[in-house]
Amino acid sequence: MSPALILYRLLTRMLEPLAPRLLDARARKGKEDPVRVDERLGVASVARPAAELVWLHGVSVGETLSLLPVIEQLRARRPDVAILVTSGTVTSASLLARRLPAGVIHQYAPVDGPETVRAFLDHWRPTMAIFVESELWPNLILEAHRRGVKLVLASARITDKTVAGWRRFPGAVRRVLSAFDLVLPQDEGSAMRLESLGARIDGQVNLKLAGDAPPHDGAAFTRLSAAIGDRPVIVAASTHDGEEIALVRALDHLAERLCLILVPRHPERSAGIAAELAGEGYRFAMRSQGQQLNAETDLYIADTLGEMGLFLRLADVVVMGGSFSQALNKPPVGGHNPLEPARLGKPAITGPDMTNWAAVTEALVRAGGLTVVRGPYDLPEVITPLLADEDAAKAMGERGRRAAAEAGSGLERLMDAIEPLLPPRPRR
């Protein structure tokens, strides 16, 4: 074992007794679930099923949502295996509670202390594990490998900054990456970076490109459609700090009366958003407060989780949040998944900061299903003709839908690649 890994193990062993106190402090700040905080210490809250178990791990909302198509395929192909999903954030757990199929287990991921990791693996005893993106915890990965768990790093994405950090410990990184039976980066850049660190690359898969349109509540759609009436609807999806007020100001310049729905990426920010809008004299309704959208409501704060599919279906035009940081002098976010509106055939507009989705953005722009603007102030110029020409808007949305369908072929490649690593099928 490399000196860096030995030191890491010693440090995590020494710090592990402090984990309960640190987690309790995070729980008081709302960053951990106080009812389930023991799961982070490797203490399972549910019994392990008797069947062979496949474990899937994603860090936060985007990664865990990208696992949903994998879960669906696994259940269809191998109904005999049990499925465990772990994630690291309260928001992801809340979303998964709504979206996971019955029978699929969710637990919070354990912290990377040696004893915690052993307790977690002693209980769950997975046959195979799929890690999404690039969260690499040495104790967890190496202990799972030592126990014979087949490990897959799927849809892996790493940046030059991450590589620069890892290169300080070349032996440790090589050892951790060599524990994986399959490494499937999500793009060519990540493949080259991982290869430079010693990984053996087995192909490319981007799980965020896979899957269907997000689900929705049909009854809620009918109610909201009736309340909106004939007004055009613009949905600002997955917005971040500073974007809401900037988008509202910009769209105030549209001549046509419309309904603007703001869907903040982090609903817990809604009180601050409301205060900022009220400070400038805007009237609005907040979904989390049970305030109804009606004929007089032109601005609706959709500050709930798991309803993106509902609001996207209401939209005539979608503006992607997390993409205007440059124009607003905010820290970069990197954008959010433009395939979500594209899968529903919705014309979409984004700001220039789409570094996390560069290849997808390029493909959708090339297909004519997505428009990139410099800042919120450019939106009226792009949105006005789309609202004026319904056929043109539908054609743009359809071009995006076709491009999204072409982009989502990686799921089958992943399923075929992991087939040999899955537990043997039970004898009839």
Short mmCIF file of C-alpha atoms in Angstrom, two decimals:
data_model
loop_
_atom_site.label_atom_id
_atom_site.label_comp_id
_atom_site.label_asym_id
_atom_site.label_seq_id
_atom_site.Cartn_x
_atom_site.Cartn_y
_atom_site.Cartn_z
CA MET A 1 0.00 0.00 0.00
CA SER A 2 1.30 3.49 -0.86
CA PRO A 3 2.53 5.75 1.98
CA ALA A 4 -0.29 8.22 1.19
CA LEU A 5 -2.94 5.51 1.63
CA ILE A 6 -1.36 4.30 4.88
CA LEU A 7 -1.39 7.88 6.20
CA TYR A 8 -4.99 8.37 5.03
CA ARG A 9 -6.10 5.23 6.81
CA LEU A 10 -4.33 6.24 10.03
CA LEU A 11 -5.83 9.74 9.95
CA THR A 12 -9.36 8.53 9.25
CA ARG A 13 -9.01 5.93 12.04
CA MET A 14 -7.94 8.66 14.47
CA LEU A 15 -10.71 11.05 13.40
CA GLU A 16 -13.47 8.45 13.22
CA PRO A 17 -14.51 8.83 16.90
CA LEU A 18 -15.31 12.49 16.15
CA ALA A 19 -17.73 11.58 13.34
CA PRO A 20 -20.90 11.37 15.49
CA ARG A 21 -20.32 14.85 16.90
CA LEU A 22 -19.57 16.32 13.46
CA LEU A 23 -22.65 14.69 11.95
CA ASP A 24 -24.85 15.95 14.78
CA ALA A 25 -23.55 19.47 14.14
CA ARG A 26 -24.37 19.12 10.45
CA ALA A 27 -27.82 17.81 11.33
CA ARG A 28 -28.52 20.94 13.40
CA LYS A 29 -27.71 22.99 10.29
CA GLY A 30 -30.07 20.90 8.15
CA LYS A 31 -27.21 19.24 6.25
CA GLU A 32 -27.92 15.76 7.65
CA ASP A 33 -31.13 13.91 8.44
CA PRO A 34 -31.25 13.79 12.27
CA VAL A 35 -33.55 10.73 12.22
CA ARG A 36 -31.22 8.72 9.97
CA VAL A 37 -27.82 10.10 10.92
CA ASP A 38 -26.68 6.68 12.19
CA GLU A 39 -26.74 5.40 8.61
CA ARG A 40 -23.75 7.67 7.96
CA LEU A 41 -21.96 5.68 10.67
CA GLY A 42 -22.62 2.36 8.94
CA VAL A 43 -25.62 1.46 11.12
CA ALA A 44 -28.33 0.20 8.77
CA SER A 45 -31.92 1.30 9.42
CA VAL A 46 -33.47 -1.66 7.56
CA ALA A 47 -32.75 -5.36 7.29
CA ARG A 48 -30.80 -6.75 4.36
CA PRO A 49 -32.90 -8.78 1.90
CA ALA A 50 -31.98 -12.43 1.52
CA ALA A 51 -31.27 -12.12 -2.22
CA GLU A 52 -27.97 -11.20 -3.86
CA LEU A 53 -27.56 -7.44 -3.61
CA VAL A 54 -26.37 -4.80 -6.10
CA TRP A 55 -25.33 -1.45 -4.63
CA LEU A 56 -25.56 1.84 -6.56
CA HIS A 57 -24.04 5.07 -5.24
CA GLY A 58 -24.47 8.71 -6.32
CA VAL A 59 -23.40 11.77 -4.38
CA SER A 60 -26.20 14.29 -4.83
CA VAL A 61 -29.38 15.00 -6.79
CA GLY A 62 -28.01 14.87 -10.34
CA GLU A 63 -26.02 11.69 -9.83
CA THR A 64 -28.77 9.81 -8.00
CA LEU A 65 -31.39 10.78 -10.57
CA SER A 66 -29.09 9.48 -13.30
CA LEU A 67 -29.24 6.09 -11.54
CA LEU A 68 -33.02 5.76 -11.93
CA PRO A 69 -32.84 4.37 -15.52
CA VAL A 70 -30.16 1.90 -14.35
CA ILE A 71 -32.45 0.73 -11.55
CA GLU A 72 -35.32 0.32 -14.00
CA GLN A 73 -33.17 -1.76 -16.35
CA LEU A 74 -31.74 -3.85 -13.51
CA ARG A 75 -35.20 -4.69 -12.23
CA ALA A 76 -36.33 -5.66 -15.72
CA ARG A 77 -33.28 -7.78 -16.50
CA ARG A 78 -32.60 -9.21 -13.05
CA PRO A 79 -35.71 -9.23 -10.86
CA ASP A 80 -33.95 -11.80 -8.65
CA VAL A 81 -31.44 -9.27 -7.20
CA ALA A 82 -32.03 -6.76 -4.42
CA ILE A 83 -30.99 -3.15 -5.03
CA LEU A 84 -29.48 -0.73 -2.53
CA VAL A 85 -29.00 2.95 -3.42
CA THR A 86 -26.82 5.27 -1.32
CA SER A 87 -26.45 9.02 -1.55
CA GLY A 88 -24.89 11.76 0.54
CA THR A 89 -27.37 14.64 0.76
CA VAL A 90 -30.72 15.28 2.39
CA THR A 91 -32.12 16.66 -0.88
CA SER A 92 -31.19 13.54 -2.84
CA ALA A 93 -32.75 11.32 -0.16
CA SER A 94 -35.98 13.32 -0.29
CA LEU A 95 -36.17 13.01 -4.08
CA LEU A 96 -35.36 9.30 -4.04
CA ALA A 97 -38.11 8.70 -1.47
CA ARG A 98 -40.54 9.86 -4.16
CA ARG A 99 -38.90 8.32 -7.19
CA LEU A 100 -37.47 4.93 -6.19
CA PRO A 101 -39.58 1.92 -7.15
CA ALA A 102 -41.10 -0.14 -4.34
CA GLY A 103 -38.62 -2.62 -2.91
CA VAL A 104 -35.49 -0.60 -3.74
CA ILE A 105 -33.68 0.39 -0.54
CA HIS A 106 -32.15 3.80 0.11
CA GLN A 107 -29.53 4.48 2.77
CA TYR A 108 -27.21 7.39 3.39
CA ALA A 109 -23.64 6.65 2.32
CA PRO A 110 -21.24 5.88 5.19
CA VAL A 111 -18.44 8.26 6.09
CA ASP A 112 -15.05 6.94 5.02
CA GLY A 113 -13.79 5.72 8.39
CA PRO A 114 -12.35 2.17 8.49
CA GLU A 115 -14.74 0.84 11.16
CA THR A 116 -17.76 2.58 9.63
CA VAL A 117 -16.97 1.11 6.22
CA ARG A 118 -16.57 -2.37 7.69
CA ALA A 119 -19.92 -2.10 9.52
CA PHE A 120 -21.65 -0.97 6.32
CA LEU A 121 -20.18 -3.79 4.21
CA ASP A 122 -20.72 -6.40 6.95
CA HIS A 123 -24.44 -5.64 6.90
CA TRP A 124 -25.13 -5.18 3.18
CA ARG A 125 -22.63 -7.65 1.64
CA PRO A 126 -23.05 -6.41 -1.97
CA THR A 127 -22.02 -8.58 -4.90
CA MET A 128 -21.48 -5.60 -7.19
CA ALA A 129 -21.33 -1.81 -6.77
CA ILE A 130 -21.69 1.00 -9.29
CA PHE A 131 -20.26 4.39 -8.36
CA VAL A 132 -21.50 7.30 -10.49
CA GLU A 133 -19.31 10.29 -11.43
CA SER A 134 -16.07 10.56 -9.44
CA GLU A 135 -16.55 10.37 -5.69
CA LEU A 136 -13.70 8.07 -4.72
CA TRP A 137 -13.45 7.20 -1.02
CA PRO A 138 -10.30 5.07 -0.54
CA ASN A 139 -11.34 3.11 2.56
CA LEU A 140 -14.75 2.23 1.13
CA ILE A 141 -13.48 1.26 -2.32
CA LEU A 142 -10.44 -0.72 -1.19
CA GLU A 143 -12.33 -2.59 1.53
CA ALA A 144 -15.10 -3.50 -0.92
CA HIS A 145 -12.45 -4.68 -3.40
CA ARG A 146 -10.74 -6.74 -0.69
CA ARG A 147 -14.05 -8.51 -0.04
CA GLY A 148 -14.45 -9.41 -3.69
CA VAL A 149 -17.16 -6.87 -4.58
CA LYS A 150 -17.19 -6.21 -8.33
CA LEU A 151 -16.72 -2.44 -8.72
CA VAL A 152 -17.81 -0.18 -11.57
CA LEU A 153 -17.00 3.51 -11.97
CA ALA A 154 -19.68 4.70 -14.40
CA SER A 155 -20.34 8.05 -16.04
CA ALA A 156 -17.11 9.22 -14.44
CA ARG A 157 -16.36 12.91 -14.83
CA ILE A 158 -13.22 14.59 -13.55
CA THR A 159 -11.78 18.04 -14.17
CA ASP A 160 -8.21 19.25 -14.66
CA LYS A 161 -8.37 20.71 -11.14
CA THR A 162 -9.27 17.31 -9.67
CA VAL A 163 -6.46 15.63 -11.60
CA ALA A 164 -3.96 18.22 -10.34
CA GLY A 165 -4.96 17.36 -6.76
CA TRP A 166 -4.79 13.62 -7.30
CA ARG A 167 -1.38 13.80 -8.99
CA ARG A 168 0.17 14.71 -5.65
CA PHE A 169 -0.52 11.11 -4.60
CA PRO A 170 0.08 9.05 -7.78
CA GLY A 171 0.54 5.69 -6.05
CA ALA A 172 -2.63 6.08 -3.98
CA VAL A 173 -4.75 7.13 -6.95
CA ARG A 174 -3.44 4.27 -9.08
CA ARG A 175 -4.24 1.78 -6.31
CA VAL A 176 -7.80 3.09 -5.87
CA LEU A 177 -8.53 3.19 -9.62
CA SER A 178 -7.11 -0.31 -10.10
CA ALA A 179 -9.75 -1.65 -7.69
CA PHE A 180 -12.45 -1.04 -10.33
CA ASP A 181 -13.38 -3.86 -12.67
CA LEU A 182 -14.88 -1.36 -15.14
CA VAL A 183 -14.15 2.33 -15.67
CA LEU A 184 -16.56 4.09 -18.01
CA PRO A 185 -15.99 7.87 -18.22
CA GLN A 186 -18.75 10.12 -19.49
CA ASP A 187 -16.67 11.98 -22.09
CA GLU A 188 -13.37 11.93 -23.96
CA GLY A 189 -11.78 14.56 -21.70
CA SER A 190 -12.50 12.59 -18.54
CA ALA A 191 -11.29 9.40 -20.24
CA MET A 192 -7.92 11.00 -21.05
CA ARG A 193 -7.56 12.41 -17.53
CA LEU A 194 -8.39 9.11 -15.84
CA GLU A 195 -6.05 7.24 -18.18
CA SER A 196 -3.26 9.65 -17.28
CA LEU A 197 -3.79 8.65 -13.63
CA GLY A 198 -3.46 4.95 -14.40
CA ALA A 199 -7.05 3.86 -14.99
CA ARG A 200 -7.89 1.26 -17.62
CA ILE A 201 -10.72 2.71 -19.70
CA ASP A 202 -13.42 0.34 -20.89
CA GLY A 203 -15.54 2.72 -22.99
CA GLN A 204 -17.67 5.80 -22.40
CA VAL A 205 -21.11 6.14 -20.79
CA ASN A 206 -22.90 9.32 -19.73
CA LEU A 207 -25.83 8.30 -17.55
CA LYS A 208 -27.15 11.85 -17.36
CA LEU A 209 -28.01 11.51 -21.03
CA ALA A 210 -30.08 8.39 -20.41
CA GLY A 211 -33.62 8.04 -19.17
CA ASP A 212 -37.09 9.33 -19.83
CA ALA A 213 -38.74 12.68 -19.20
CA PRO A 214 -39.31 13.39 -15.48
CA PRO A 215 -42.71 12.19 -14.22
CA HIS A 216 -45.62 14.42 -13.24
CA ASP A 217 -48.94 14.45 -11.41
CA GLY A 218 -51.68 14.56 -14.05
CA ALA A 219 -54.29 16.02 -11.69
CA ALA A 220 -51.94 18.82 -10.62
CA PHE A 221 -51.19 19.55 -14.28
CA THR A 222 -54.90 19.90 -15.04
CA ARG A 223 -55.48 22.24 -12.08
CA LEU A 224 -52.53 24.49 -12.90
CA SER A 225 -53.33 24.57 -16.63
CA ALA A 226 -56.85 25.75 -15.85
CA ALA A 227 -55.53 28.45 -13.48
CA ILE A 228 -53.04 29.71 -16.06
CA GLY A 229 -55.59 29.85 -18.87
CA ASP A 230 -54.41 31.23 -22.20
CA ARG A 231 -51.33 32.99 -20.84
CA PRO A 232 -47.99 31.75 -22.21
CA VAL A 233 -45.82 30.06 -19.58
CA ILE A 234 -42.09 30.51 -19.13
CA VAL A 235 -40.38 28.15 -16.70
CA ALA A 236 -37.01 29.12 -15.21
CA ALA A 237 -35.67 25.69 -14.24
CA SER A 238 -33.09 24.96 -11.52
CA THR A 239 -32.26 28.59 -10.77
CA HIS A 240 -29.47 29.69 -8.44
CA ASP A 241 -28.73 32.71 -6.27
CA GLY A 242 -29.20 35.98 -8.15
CA GLU A 243 -30.83 34.42 -11.19
CA GLU A 244 -34.44 34.68 -10.04
CA ILE A 245 -34.54 38.47 -9.64
CA ALA A 246 -32.45 38.97 -12.79
CA LEU A 247 -34.81 36.81 -14.86
CA VAL A 248 -37.90 38.51 -13.46
CA ARG A 249 -36.48 41.95 -14.27
CA ALA A 250 -35.51 40.88 -17.78
CA LEU A 251 -38.87 39.29 -18.58
CA ASP A 252 -40.70 42.36 -17.30
CA HIS A 253 -39.74 43.87 -20.67
CA LEU A 254 -41.90 41.41 -22.61
CA ALA A 255 -44.96 43.07 -24.07
CA GLU A 256 -47.19 40.03 -23.62
CA ARG A 257 -48.66 39.15 -20.22
CA LEU A 258 -47.41 35.74 -19.16
CA CYS A 259 -47.01 33.36 -16.24
CA LEU A 260 -43.42 32.99 -15.06
CA ILE A 261 -42.69 29.91 -12.92
CA LEU A 262 -39.44 29.96 -10.95
CA VAL A 263 -38.15 26.52 -9.94
CA PRO A 264 -35.14 27.06 -7.63
CA ARG A 265 -32.56 24.30 -7.63
CA HIS A 266 -32.48 24.46 -3.81
CA PRO A 267 -36.03 25.06 -2.49
CA GLU A 268 -34.68 26.02 0.93
CA ARG A 269 -33.63 29.33 -0.67
CA SER A 270 -37.26 30.28 -1.31
CA ALA A 271 -37.59 32.64 1.67
CA GLY A 272 -34.66 34.70 0.40
CA ILE A 273 -36.06 34.69 -3.14
CA ALA A 274 -39.44 35.86 -1.83
CA ALA A 275 -37.85 38.66 0.20
CA GLU A 276 -35.88 39.89 -2.81
CA LEU A 277 -38.93 39.88 -5.09
CA ALA A 278 -41.15 41.55 -2.48
CA GLY A 279 -38.46 44.20 -1.94
CA GLU A 280 -38.84 45.23 -5.56
CA GLY A 281 -42.63 45.26 -5.41
CA TYR A 282 -43.36 42.00 -7.23
CA ARG A 283 -46.44 40.00 -6.29
CA PHE A 284 -46.17 36.22 -6.35
CA ALA A 285 -47.48 32.94 -4.95
CA MET A 286 -45.36 30.26 -3.27
CA ARG A 287 -46.21 26.62 -3.82
CA SER A 288 -44.62 25.42 -0.56
CA GLN A 289 -46.98 27.72 1.38
CA GLY A 290 -50.05 26.30 -0.33
CA GLN A 291 -50.69 29.61 -2.11
CA GLN A 292 -52.74 29.02 -5.23
CA LEU A 293 -51.78 29.99 -8.74
CA ASN A 294 -54.79 31.82 -10.17
CA ALA A 295 -55.76 34.19 -12.98
CA GLU A 296 -54.11 37.09 -11.12
CA THR A 297 -50.82 35.29 -10.46
CA ASP A 298 -48.12 36.16 -12.97
CA LEU A 299 -45.21 34.94 -10.85
CA TYR A 300 -45.15 31.54 -9.15
CA ILE A 301 -42.31 30.24 -6.96
CA ALA A 302 -42.34 26.46 -7.35
CA ASP A 303 -40.24 25.74 -4.26
CA THR A 304 -40.94 22.03 -3.93
CA LEU A 305 -38.96 18.88 -4.69
CA GLY A 306 -39.71 16.25 -7.31
CA GLU A 307 -42.11 18.32 -9.43
CA MET A 308 -39.84 19.45 -12.25
CA GLY A 309 -41.71 17.20 -14.70
CA LEU A 310 -44.97 18.98 -13.84
CA PHE A 311 -43.63 22.48 -14.42
CA LEU A 312 -41.72 21.62 -17.59
CA ARG A 313 -44.92 20.20 -19.09
CA LEU A 314 -46.69 23.50 -18.39
CA ALA A 315 -43.99 25.50 -20.18
CA ASP A 316 -44.16 27.13 -23.58
CA VAL A 317 -40.48 28.11 -23.23
CA VAL A 318 -37.90 26.89 -20.69
CA VAL A 319 -34.96 28.97 -19.42
CA MET A 320 -32.21 26.84 -17.87
CA GLY A 321 -30.89 28.13 -14.55
CA GLY A 322 -27.39 27.71 -13.19
CA SER A 323 -26.08 29.13 -16.47
CA PHE A 324 -25.97 32.91 -15.92
CA SER A 325 -23.26 33.15 -13.25
CA GLN A 326 -20.83 35.00 -15.54
CA ALA A 327 -23.32 37.71 -16.44
CA LEU A 328 -24.32 38.14 -12.78
CA ASN A 329 -20.78 38.06 -11.30
CA LYS A 330 -21.61 34.95 -9.28
CA PRO A 331 -19.48 31.82 -8.66
CA PRO A 332 -19.74 29.44 -11.63
CA VAL A 333 -22.35 26.67 -11.42
CA GLY A 334 -21.84 24.92 -14.75
CA GLY A 335 -25.49 24.69 -15.79
CA HIS A 336 -28.09 21.95 -15.46
CA ASN A 337 -29.41 19.17 -17.65
CA PRO A 338 -30.89 20.69 -20.86
CA LEU A 339 -32.12 17.24 -21.88
CA GLU A 340 -35.00 17.48 -19.38
CA PRO A 341 -36.96 20.07 -21.42
CA ALA A 342 -35.69 18.58 -24.69
CA ARG A 343 -37.20 15.16 -23.87
CA LEU A 344 -40.58 16.88 -23.57
CA GLY A 345 -40.18 18.75 -26.84
CA LYS A 346 -39.91 22.16 -25.15
CA PRO A 347 -37.90 24.98 -26.76
CA ALA A 348 -35.15 25.93 -24.32
CA ILE A 349 -32.76 28.80 -23.71
CA THR A 350 -29.63 28.79 -21.59
CA GLY A 351 -26.94 31.21 -20.46
CA PRO A 352 -23.29 30.73 -21.42
CA ASP A 353 -22.16 28.82 -18.31
CA MET A 354 -22.85 25.21 -19.31
CA THR A 355 -19.43 23.69 -18.62
CA ASN A 356 -20.95 20.64 -16.89
CA TRP A 357 -23.04 19.97 -19.98
CA ALA A 358 -20.78 21.23 -22.74
CA ALA A 359 -21.13 18.28 -25.13
CA VAL A 360 -24.91 18.04 -24.65
CA THR A 361 -25.34 21.79 -25.07
CA GLU A 362 -23.31 21.72 -28.28
CA ALA A 363 -25.40 18.84 -29.66
CA LEU A 364 -28.72 20.53 -28.85
CA VAL A 365 -27.58 23.88 -30.23
CA ARG A 366 -26.32 22.19 -33.38
CA ALA A 367 -29.69 20.45 -33.76
CA GLY A 368 -31.55 23.74 -33.30
CA GLY A 369 -33.32 22.72 -30.09
CA LEU A 370 -31.46 25.04 -27.69
CA THR A 371 -30.43 28.71 -27.85
CA VAL A 372 -27.55 30.20 -25.86
CA VAL A 373 -27.74 33.86 -24.76
CA ARG A 374 -25.12 36.02 -23.06
CA GLY A 375 -27.28 37.10 -20.14
CA PRO A 376 -30.84 37.50 -18.84
CA TYR A 377 -31.15 40.85 -20.65
CA ASP A 378 -31.01 39.00 -24.01
CA LEU A 379 -34.01 36.77 -23.20
CA PRO A 380 -36.85 39.03 -24.45
CA GLU A 381 -35.29 39.16 -27.92
CA VAL A 382 -35.25 35.34 -28.14
CA ILE A 383 -38.50 34.58 -26.32
CA THR A 384 -40.74 37.11 -28.10
CA PRO A 385 -40.64 35.38 -31.53
CA LEU A 386 -41.16 31.97 -29.92
CA LEU A 387 -44.32 33.16 -28.17
CA ALA A 388 -45.50 34.88 -31.35
CA ASP A 389 -45.04 31.82 -33.61
CA GLU A 390 -46.38 28.63 -32.03
CA ASP A 391 -45.33 26.49 -35.01
CA ALA A 392 -41.74 27.74 -34.80
CA ALA A 393 -41.64 27.03 -31.07
CA LYS A 394 -42.98 23.51 -31.60
CA ALA A 395 -40.46 22.85 -34.37
CA MET A 396 -37.60 23.97 -32.11
CA GLY A 397 -38.86 21.71 -29.33
CA GLU A 398 -39.14 18.77 -31.70
CA ARG A 399 -35.56 19.27 -32.90
CA GLY A 400 -34.46 19.18 -29.27
CA ARG A 401 -36.51 16.05 -28.61
CA ARG A 402 -34.88 14.18 -31.51
CA ALA A 403 -31.39 15.26 -30.41
CA ALA A 404 -32.13 14.13 -26.84
CA ALA A 405 -33.25 10.70 -28.07
CA GLU A 406 -29.99 10.29 -30.00
CA ALA A 407 -27.95 11.31 -26.94
CA GLY A 408 -29.43 8.69 -24.59
CA SER A 409 -27.98 5.47 -25.98
CA GLY A 410 -25.35 4.95 -23.25
CA LEU A 411 -27.62 3.05 -20.86
CA GLU A 412 -27.70 -0.08 -23.02
CA ARG A 413 -23.90 0.01 -23.27
CA LEU A 414 -23.61 0.14 -19.49
CA MET A 415 -26.07 -2.71 -18.96
CA ASP A 416 -24.25 -4.90 -21.47
CA ALA A 417 -20.88 -4.07 -19.86
CA ILE A 418 -21.96 -4.95 -16.30
CA GLU A 419 -23.79 -8.17 -17.26
CA PRO A 420 -20.72 -10.41 -16.61
CA LEU A 421 -20.19 -8.76 -13.19
CA LEU A 422 -23.71 -9.36 -11.90
CA PRO A 423 -24.30 -12.28 -9.51
CA PRO A 424 -25.09 -15.63 -11.16
CA ARG A 425 -28.75 -16.17 -11.95
CA PRO A 426 -30.49 -18.51 -9.52
CA ARG A 427 -31.05 -22.07 -10.67
CA ARG A 428 -34.61 -22.90 -11.60
#
